[in-house]
Amino acid sequence: ERARRMRILRRDVADGKEQKFFVFFFEPADVARTVFMVWKQMDRDDDRWLYLPGLDLVRRIAATDKRSSFVGSHFVYEDVSGRSIEADTHELVGMENEAYKIRNTPKETKGVEFAYYVVWVDAKSFMPLRAEYYDAKDTPVRRITAEEIRDINGFPTVTRSVAEDLKRGGKTTLEFQNVRYDVGLDDAVFAERYLRKPPVEWTKP
């Protein structure tokens, strides 16, 4: 078992449009001060950076790497920042337990490890409840489940999610604590220069 502690900052540039993410790691020692930053775009591939303090290296993450493991977990980089709605074709295939069941097929198969995936979306809150990824033989190979959703300041919020590798086994649980909204994040926080020296007011333990 491996545990990691981090802080995630997210700024919605515009509702339903561009977003920016800044993920700062506290523990364990081998990943402390590592930073993952994303500028989520609507009309092109997201911009992603990873700062590795041990090497004092800022690395751009290519679009082809977005399905790679996120710091050794069963989540991938794209799980953290979200997959572009334009990357897939979407089909509503029915309702199940008061949730919309949507099949999503990648427009470009290069760089993805699945043939399609199905998402169950709560019909009232529109929160994704579960996503299952399938190979070309319709065998499920991966699953992400929102195990706990809480109302925080009027926003339905996933506070615990689990990613499972159904092919090789193993899972990662992601728990969110001290979630806050509308905290006044300045856009300048998400500048490349802050990868090496993150703003203390947002990254202190």
PDB file of N, CA and C in Angstrom, residues 88-159:
ATOM      1  N   ASP A  88     -14.589  12.153 -28.172  1.00  0.00           N
ATOM      2  CA  ASP A  88     -15.385  10.951 -28.378  1.00  0.00           C
ATOM      3  C   ASP A  88     -16.703  11.271 -29.077  1.00  0.00           C
ATOM      4  N   THR A  89     -17.307  10.231 -29.619  1.00  0.00           N
ATOM      5  CA  THR A  89     -18.701  10.326 -30.032  1.00  0.00           C
ATOM      6  C   THR A  89     -19.534   9.720 -28.903  1.00  0.00           C
ATOM      7  N   HIS A  90     -20.714  10.289 -28.654  1.00  0.00           N
ATOM      8  CA  HIS A  90     -21.497   9.931 -27.478  1.00  0.00           C
ATOM      9  C   HIS A  90     -22.880   9.423 -27.891  1.00  0.00           C
ATOM     10  N   GLU A  91     -23.315   8.381 -27.203  1.00  0.00           N
ATOM     11  CA  GLU A  91     -24.617   7.788 -27.502  1.00  0.00           C
ATOM     12  C   GLU A  91     -25.337   7.455 -26.203  1.00  0.00           C
ATOM     13  N   LEU A  92     -26.538   8.003 -26.045  1.00  0.00           N
ATOM     14  CA  LEU A  92     -27.363   7.663 -24.885  1.00  0.00           C
ATOM     15  C   LEU A  92     -27.998   6.301 -25.152  1.00  0.00           C
ATOM     16  N   VAL A  93     -27.637   5.317 -24.345  1.00  0.00           N
ATOM     17  CA  VAL A  93     -28.112   3.952 -24.601  1.00  0.00           C
ATOM     18  C   VAL A  93     -29.230   3.526 -23.661  1.00  0.00           C
ATOM     19  N   GLY A  94     -29.590   4.384 -22.694  1.00  0.00           N
ATOM     20  CA  GLY A  94     -30.702   4.041 -21.826  1.00  0.00           C
ATOM     21  C   GLY A  94     -30.589   4.657 -20.448  1.00  0.00           C
ATOM     22  N   MET A  95     -31.503   4.236 -19.573  1.00  0.00           N
ATOM     23  CA  MET A  95     -31.521   4.657 -18.183  1.00  0.00           C
ATOM     24  C   MET A  95     -31.306   3.432 -17.306  1.00  0.00           C
ATOM     25  N   GLU A  96     -30.604   3.629 -16.190  1.00  0.00           N
ATOM     26  CA  GLU A  96     -30.345   2.519 -15.270  1.00  0.00           C
ATOM     27  C   GLU A  96     -30.218   3.080 -13.863  1.00  0.00           C
ATOM     28  N   ASN A  97     -31.126   2.663 -12.967  1.00  0.00           N
ATOM     29  CA  ASN A  97     -31.101   3.121 -11.575  1.00  0.00           C
ATOM     30  C   ASN A  97     -31.055   4.646 -11.480  1.00  0.00           C
ATOM     31  N   GLU A  98     -31.960   5.298 -12.229  1.00  0.00           N
ATOM     32  CA  GLU A  98     -32.091   6.760 -12.229  1.00  0.00           C
ATOM     33  C   GLU A  98     -30.825   7.462 -12.700  1.00  0.00           C
ATOM     34  N   ALA A  99     -30.106   6.812 -13.597  1.00  0.00           N
ATOM     35  CA  ALA A  99     -28.907   7.408 -14.178  1.00  0.00           C
ATOM     36  C   ALA A  99     -28.917   7.203 -15.683  1.00  0.00           C
ATOM     37  N   TYR A 100     -28.446   8.234 -16.406  1.00  0.00           N
ATOM     38  CA  TYR A 100     -28.286   8.101 -17.847  1.00  0.00           C
ATOM     39  C   TYR A 100     -27.090   7.192 -18.115  1.00  0.00           C
ATOM     40  N   LYS A 101     -27.257   6.268 -19.041  1.00  0.00           N
ATOM     41  CA  LYS A 101     -26.174   5.374 -19.435  1.00  0.00           C
ATOM     42  C   LYS A 101     -25.679   5.811 -20.813  1.00  0.00           C
ATOM     43  N   ILE A 102     -24.430   6.268 -20.877  1.00  0.00           N
ATOM     44  CA  ILE A 102     -23.898   6.864 -22.096  1.00  0.00           C
ATOM     45  C   ILE A 102     -22.681   6.082 -22.578  1.00  0.00           C
ATOM     46  N   ARG A 103     -22.698   5.685 -23.835  1.00  0.00           N
ATOM     47  CA  ARG A 103     -21.552   5.002 -24.447  1.00  0.00           C
ATOM     48  C   ARG A 103     -20.717   6.029 -25.207  1.00  0.00           C
ATOM     49  N   ASN A 104     -19.419   5.992 -24.976  1.00  0.00           N
ATOM     50  CA  ASN A 104     -18.499   6.972 -25.559  1.00  0.00           C
ATOM     51  C   ASN A 104     -17.410   6.239 -26.336  1.00  0.00           C
ATOM     52  N   THR A 105     -17.252   6.584 -27.609  1.00  0.00           N
ATOM     53  CA  THR A 105     -16.289   5.910 -28.472  1.00  0.00           C
ATOM     54  C   THR A 105     -15.252   6.914 -28.954  1.00  0.00           C
ATOM     55  N   PRO A 106     -13.959   6.651 -28.728  1.00  0.00           N
ATOM     56  CA  PRO A 106     -12.915   7.597 -29.154  1.00  0.00           C
ATOM     57  C   PRO A 106     -12.934   7.830 -30.664  1.00  0.00           C
ATOM     58  N   LYS A 107     -12.777   9.078 -31.054  1.00  0.00           N
ATOM     59  CA  LYS A 107     -12.663   9.399 -32.478  1.00  0.00           C
ATOM     60  C   LYS A 107     -11.288   8.997 -33.002  1.00  0.00           C
ATOM     61  N   GLU A 108     -10.299   9.047 -32.135  1.00  0.00           N
ATOM     62  CA  GLU A 108      -8.935   8.665 -32.480  1.00  0.00           C
ATOM     63  C   GLU A 108      -8.490   7.558 -31.536  1.00  0.00           C
ATOM     64  N   THR A 109      -8.201   6.382 -32.064  1.00  0.00           N
ATOM     65  CA  THR A 109      -7.861   5.234 -31.220  1.00  0.00           C
ATOM     66  C   THR A 109      -6.394   5.214 -30.809  1.00  0.00           C
ATOM     67  N   LYS A 110      -5.553   5.960 -31.492  1.00  0.00           N
ATOM     68  CA  LYS A 110      -4.137   5.975 -31.146  1.00  0.00           C
ATOM     69  C   LYS A 110      -3.943   6.633 -29.778  1.00  0.00           C
ATOM     70  N   GLY A 111      -3.197   5.954 -28.914  1.00  0.00           N
ATOM     71  CA  GLY A 111      -2.889   6.530 -27.606  1.00  0.00           C
ATOM     72  C   GLY A 111      -3.892   6.207 -26.524  1.00  0.00           C
ATOM     73  N   VAL A 112      -4.944   5.433 -26.826  1.00  0.00           N
ATOM     74  CA  VAL A 112      -5.905   5.028 -25.793  1.00  0.00           C
ATOM     75  C   VAL A 112      -5.862   3.513 -25.651  1.00  0.00           C
ATOM     76  N   GLU A 113      -6.126   3.042 -24.440  1.00  0.00           N
ATOM     77  CA  GLU A 113      -6.013   1.614 -24.144  1.00  0.00           C
ATOM     78  C   GLU A 113      -7.374   0.926 -24.119  1.00  0.00           C
ATOM     79  N   PHE A 114      -8.422   1.583 -24.633  1.00  0.00           N
ATOM     80  CA  PHE A 114      -9.764   1.025 -24.609  1.00  0.00           C
ATOM     81  C   PHE A 114     -10.436   1.253 -25.966  1.00  0.00           C
ATOM     82  N   ALA A 115     -11.456   0.437 -26.244  1.00  0.00           N
ATOM     83  CA  ALA A 115     -12.207   0.587 -27.484  1.00  0.00           C
ATOM     84  C   ALA A 115     -13.367   1.570 -27.305  1.00  0.00           C
ATOM     85  N   TYR A 116     -13.942   1.575 -26.107  1.00  0.00           N
ATOM     86  CA  TYR A 116     -15.021   2.509 -25.765  1.00  0.00           C
ATOM     87  C   TYR A 116     -15.202   2.472 -24.254  1.00  0.00           C
ATOM     88  N   TYR A 117     -15.958   3.423 -23.732  1.00  0.00           N
ATOM     89  CA  TYR A 117     -16.266   3.394 -22.304  1.00  0.00           C
ATOM     90  C   TYR A 117     -17.704   3.845 -22.090  1.00  0.00           C
ATOM     91  N   VAL A 118     -18.274   3.373 -20.991  1.00  0.00           N
ATOM     92  CA  VAL A 118     -19.661   3.682 -20.643  1.00  0.00           C
ATOM     93  C   VAL A 118     -19.661   4.468 -19.337  1.00  0.00           C
ATOM     94  N   VAL A 119     -20.436   5.549 -19.312  1.00  0.00           N
ATOM     95  CA  VAL A 119     -20.536   6.385 -18.111  1.00  0.00           C
ATOM     96  C   VAL A 119     -21.989   6.428 -17.647  1.00  0.00           C
ATOM     97  N   TRP A 120     -22.188   6.256 -16.337  1.00  0.00           N
ATOM     98  CA  TRP A 120     -23.501   6.404 -15.732  1.00  0.00           C
ATOM     99  C   TRP A 120     -23.560   7.779 -15.071  1.00  0.00           C
ATOM    100  N   VAL A 121     -24.517   8.623 -15.486  1.00  0.00           N
ATOM    101  CA  VAL A 121     -24.620  10.000 -15.008  1.00  0.00           C
ATOM    102  C   VAL A 121     -25.938  10.172 -14.264  1.00  0.00           C
ATOM    103  N   ASP A 122     -25.862  10.640 -13.021  1.00  0.00           N
ATOM    104  CA  ASP A 122     -27.060  10.839 -12.209  1.00  0.00           C
ATOM    105  C   ASP A 122     -28.035  11.782 -12.924  1.00  0.00           C
ATOM    106  N   ALA A 123     -29.287  11.350 -13.051  1.00  0.00           N
ATOM    107  CA  ALA A 123     -30.270  12.109 -13.815  1.00  0.00           C
ATOM    108  C   ALA A 123     -30.669  13.413 -13.132  1.00  0.00           C
ATOM    109  N   LYS A 124     -30.449  13.526 -11.817  1.00  0.00           N
ATOM    110  CA  LYS A 124     -30.825  14.749 -11.102  1.00  0.00           C
ATOM    111  C   LYS A 124     -29.663  15.730 -10.988  1.00  0.00           C
ATOM    112  N   SER A 125     -28.516  15.245 -10.548  1.00  0.00           N
ATOM    113  CA  SER A 125     -27.376  16.145 -10.312  1.00  0.00           C
ATOM    114  C   SER A 125     -26.436  16.237 -11.513  1.00  0.00           C
ATOM    115  N   PHE A 126     -26.576  15.319 -12.476  1.00  0.00           N
ATOM    116  CA  PHE A 126     -25.689  15.224 -13.644  1.00  0.00           C
ATOM    117  C   PHE A 126     -24.237  14.918 -13.251  1.00  0.00           C
ATOM    118  N   MET A 127     -24.052  14.336 -12.084  1.00  0.00           N
ATOM    119  CA  MET A 127     -22.721  13.906 -11.665  1.00  0.00           C
ATOM    120  C   MET A 127     -22.421  12.519 -12.230  1.00  0.00           C
ATOM    121  N   PRO A 128     -21.224  12.317 -12.794  1.00  0.00           N
ATOM    122  CA  PRO A 128     -20.831  10.971 -13.231  1.00  0.00           C
ATOM    123  C   PRO A 128     -20.682  10.060 -12.012  1.00  0.00           C
ATOM    124  N   LEU A 129     -21.359   8.920 -12.037  1.00  0.00           N
ATOM    125  CA  LEU A 129     -21.336   7.990 -10.913  1.00  0.00           C
ATOM    126  C   LEU A 129     -20.332   6.858 -11.122  1.00  0.00           C
ATOM    127  N   ARG A 130     -20.190   6.441 -12.372  1.00  0.00           N
ATOM    128  CA  ARG A 130     -19.291   5.327 -12.675  1.00  0.00           C
ATOM    129  C   ARG A 130     -18.895   5.384 -14.141  1.00  0.00           C
ATOM    130  N   ALA A 131     -17.665   4.962 -14.416  1.00  0.00           N
ATOM    131  CA  ALA A 131     -17.194   4.842 -15.792  1.00  0.00           C
ATOM    132  C   ALA A 131     -16.513   3.497 -15.946  1.00  0.00           C
ATOM    133  N   GLU A 132     -16.885   2.749 -16.976  1.00  0.00           N
ATOM    134  CA  GLU A 132     -16.267   1.456 -17.236  1.00  0.00           C
ATOM    135  C   GLU A 132     -15.681   1.463 -18.646  1.00  0.00           C
ATOM    136  N   TYR A 133     -14.436   1.015 -18.749  1.00  0.00           N
ATOM    137  CA  TYR A 133     -13.708   1.018 -20.014  1.00  0.00           C
ATOM    138  C   TYR A 133     -13.625  -0.414 -20.540  1.00  0.00           C
ATOM    139  N   TYR A 134     -13.872  -0.585 -21.853  1.00  0.00           N
ATOM    140  CA  TYR A 134     -13.939  -1.912 -22.463  1.00  0.00           C
ATOM    141  C   TYR A 134     -12.937  -2.036 -23.603  1.00  0.00           C
ATOM    142  N   ASP A 135     -12.465  -3.279 -23.809  1.00  0.00           N
ATOM    143  CA  ASP A 135     -11.595  -3.521 -24.941  1.00  0.00           C
ATOM    144  C   ASP A 135     -12.437  -3.894 -26.166  1.00  0.00           C
ATOM    145  N   ALA A 136     -11.786  -4.250 -27.268  1.00  0.00           N
ATOM    146  CA  ALA A 136     -12.496  -4.541 -28.518  1.00  0.00           C
ATOM    147  C   ALA A 136     -13.359  -5.797 -28.420  1.00  0.00           C
ATOM    148  N   LYS A 137     -13.121  -6.623 -27.395  1.00  0.00           N
ATOM    149  CA  LYS A 137     -13.915  -7.834 -27.194  1.00  0.00           C
ATOM    150  C   LYS A 137     -15.044  -7.619 -26.188  1.00  0.00           C
ATOM    151  N   ASP A 138     -15.324  -6.354 -25.869  1.00  0.00           N
ATOM    152  CA  ASP A 138     -16.382  -5.985 -24.915  1.00  0.00           C
ATOM    153  C   ASP A 138     -16.104  -6.478 -23.500  1.00  0.00           C
ATOM    154  N   THR A 139     -14.830  -6.682 -23.194  1.00  0.00           N
ATOM    155  CA  THR A 139     -14.438  -7.077 -21.843  1.00  0.00           C
ATOM    156  C   THR A 139     -14.059  -5.831 -21.040  1.00  0.00           C
ATOM    157  N   PRO A 140     -14.644  -5.632 -19.849  1.00  0.00           N
ATOM    158  CA  PRO A 140     -14.275  -4.464 -19.041  1.00  0.00           C
ATOM    159  C   PRO A 140     -12.838  -4.582 -18.541  1.00  0.00           C
ATOM    160  N   VAL A 141     -12.053  -3.539 -18.742  1.00  0.00           N
ATOM    161  CA  VAL A 141     -10.638  -3.575 -18.350  1.00  0.00           C
ATOM    162  C   VAL A 141     -10.313  -2.556 -17.256  1.00  0.00           C
ATOM    163  N   ARG A 142     -11.211  -1.616 -17.037  1.00  0.00           N
ATOM    164  CA  ARG A 142     -10.925  -0.550 -16.059  1.00  0.00           C
ATOM    165  C   ARG A 142     -12.239   0.053 -15.597  1.00  0.00           C
ATOM    166  N   ARG A 143     -12.252   0.503 -14.325  1.00  0.00           N
ATOM    167  CA  ARG A 143     -13.472   1.101 -13.779  1.00  0.00           C
ATOM    168  C   ARG A 143     -13.114   2.231 -12.830  1.00  0.00           C
ATOM    169  N   ILE A 144     -13.867   3.319 -12.907  1.00  0.00           N
ATOM    170  CA  ILE A 144     -13.757   4.410 -11.931  1.00  0.00           C
ATOM    171  C   ILE A 144     -15.137   4.625 -11.317  1.00  0.00           C
ATOM    172  N   THR A 145     -15.195   4.631  -9.992  1.00  0.00           N
ATOM    173  CA  THR A 145     -16.463   4.749  -9.281  1.00  0.00           C
ATOM    174  C   THR A 145     -16.414   5.918  -8.303  1.00  0.00           C
ATOM    175  N   ALA A 146     -17.450   6.763  -8.352  1.00  0.00           N
ATOM    176  CA  ALA A 146     -17.602   7.819  -7.347  1.00  0.00           C
ATOM    177  C   ALA A 146     -18.300   7.191  -6.146  1.00  0.00           C
ATOM    178  N   GLU A 147     -17.535   6.857  -5.123  1.00  0.00           N
ATOM    179  CA  GLU A 147     -18.094   6.131  -3.981  1.00  0.00           C
ATOM    180  C   GLU A 147     -18.810   7.045  -2.994  1.00  0.00           C
ATOM    181  N   GLU A 148     -18.450   8.313  -2.979  1.00  0.00           N
ATOM    182  CA  GLU A 148     -19.100   9.248  -2.056  1.00  0.00           C
ATOM    183  C   GLU A 148     -19.260  10.597  -2.732  1.00  0.00           C
ATOM    184  N   ILE A 149     -20.476  11.115  -2.724  1.00  0.00           N
ATOM    185  CA  ILE A 149     -20.773  12.445  -3.265  1.00  0.00           C
ATOM    186  C   ILE A 149     -21.482  13.233  -2.186  1.00  0.00           C
ATOM    187  N   ARG A 150     -20.948  14.402  -1.856  1.00  0.00           N
ATOM    188  CA  ARG A 150     -21.537  15.252  -0.815  1.00  0.00           C
ATOM    189  C   ARG A 150     -21.906  16.604  -1.396  1.00  0.00           C
ATOM    190  N   ASP A 151     -22.877  17.245  -0.755  1.00  0.00           N
ATOM    191  CA  ASP A 151     -23.232  18.611  -1.131  1.00  0.00           C
ATOM    192  C   ASP A 151     -22.362  19.569  -0.322  1.00  0.00           C
ATOM    193  N   ILE A 152     -21.543  20.347  -1.013  1.00  0.00           N
ATOM    194  CA  ILE A 152     -20.674  21.321  -0.351  1.00  0.00           C
ATOM    195  C   ILE A 152     -20.975  22.693  -0.918  1.00  0.00           C
ATOM    196  N   ASN A 153     -21.510  23.558  -0.084  1.00  0.00           N
ATOM    197  CA  ASN A 153     -21.891  24.917  -0.494  1.00  0.00           C
ATOM    198  C   ASN A 153     -22.803  24.924  -1.711  1.00  0.00           C
ATOM    199  N   GLY A 154     -23.689  23.921  -1.767  1.00  0.00           N
ATOM    200  CA  GLY A 154     -24.634  23.856  -2.880  1.00  0.00           C
ATOM    201  C   GLY A 154     -24.107  23.158  -4.119  1.00  0.00           C
ATOM    202  N   PHE A 155     -22.851  22.684  -4.081  1.00  0.00           N
ATOM    203  CA  PHE A 155     -22.255  21.993  -5.220  1.00  0.00           C
ATOM    204  C   PHE A 155     -22.143  20.492  -4.920  1.00  0.00           C
ATOM    205  N   PRO A 156     -22.762  19.631  -5.737  1.00  0.00           N
ATOM    206  CA  PRO A 156     -22.518  18.192  -5.561  1.00  0.00           C
ATOM    207  C   PRO A 156     -21.049  17.908  -5.857  1.00  0.00           C
ATOM    208  N   THR A 157     -20.372  17.244  -4.916  1.00  0.00           N
ATOM    209  CA  THR A 157     -18.923  17.098  -4.981  1.00  0.00           C
ATOM    210  C   THR A 157     -18.510  15.668  -4.688  1.00  0.00           C
ATOM    211  N   VAL A 158     -17.706  15.089  -5.578  1.00  0.00           N
ATOM    212  CA  VAL A 158     -17.161  13.753  -5.325  1.00  0.00           C
ATOM    213  C   VAL A 158     -16.081  13.882  -4.256  1.00  0.00           C
ATOM    214  N   THR A 159     -16.258  13.194  -3.135  1.00  0.00           N
ATOM    215  CA  THR A 159     -15.273  13.252  -2.054  1.00  0.00           C
ATOM    216  C   THR A 159     -14.490  11.945  -1.893  1.00  0.00           C
TER     217      THR A 159
END
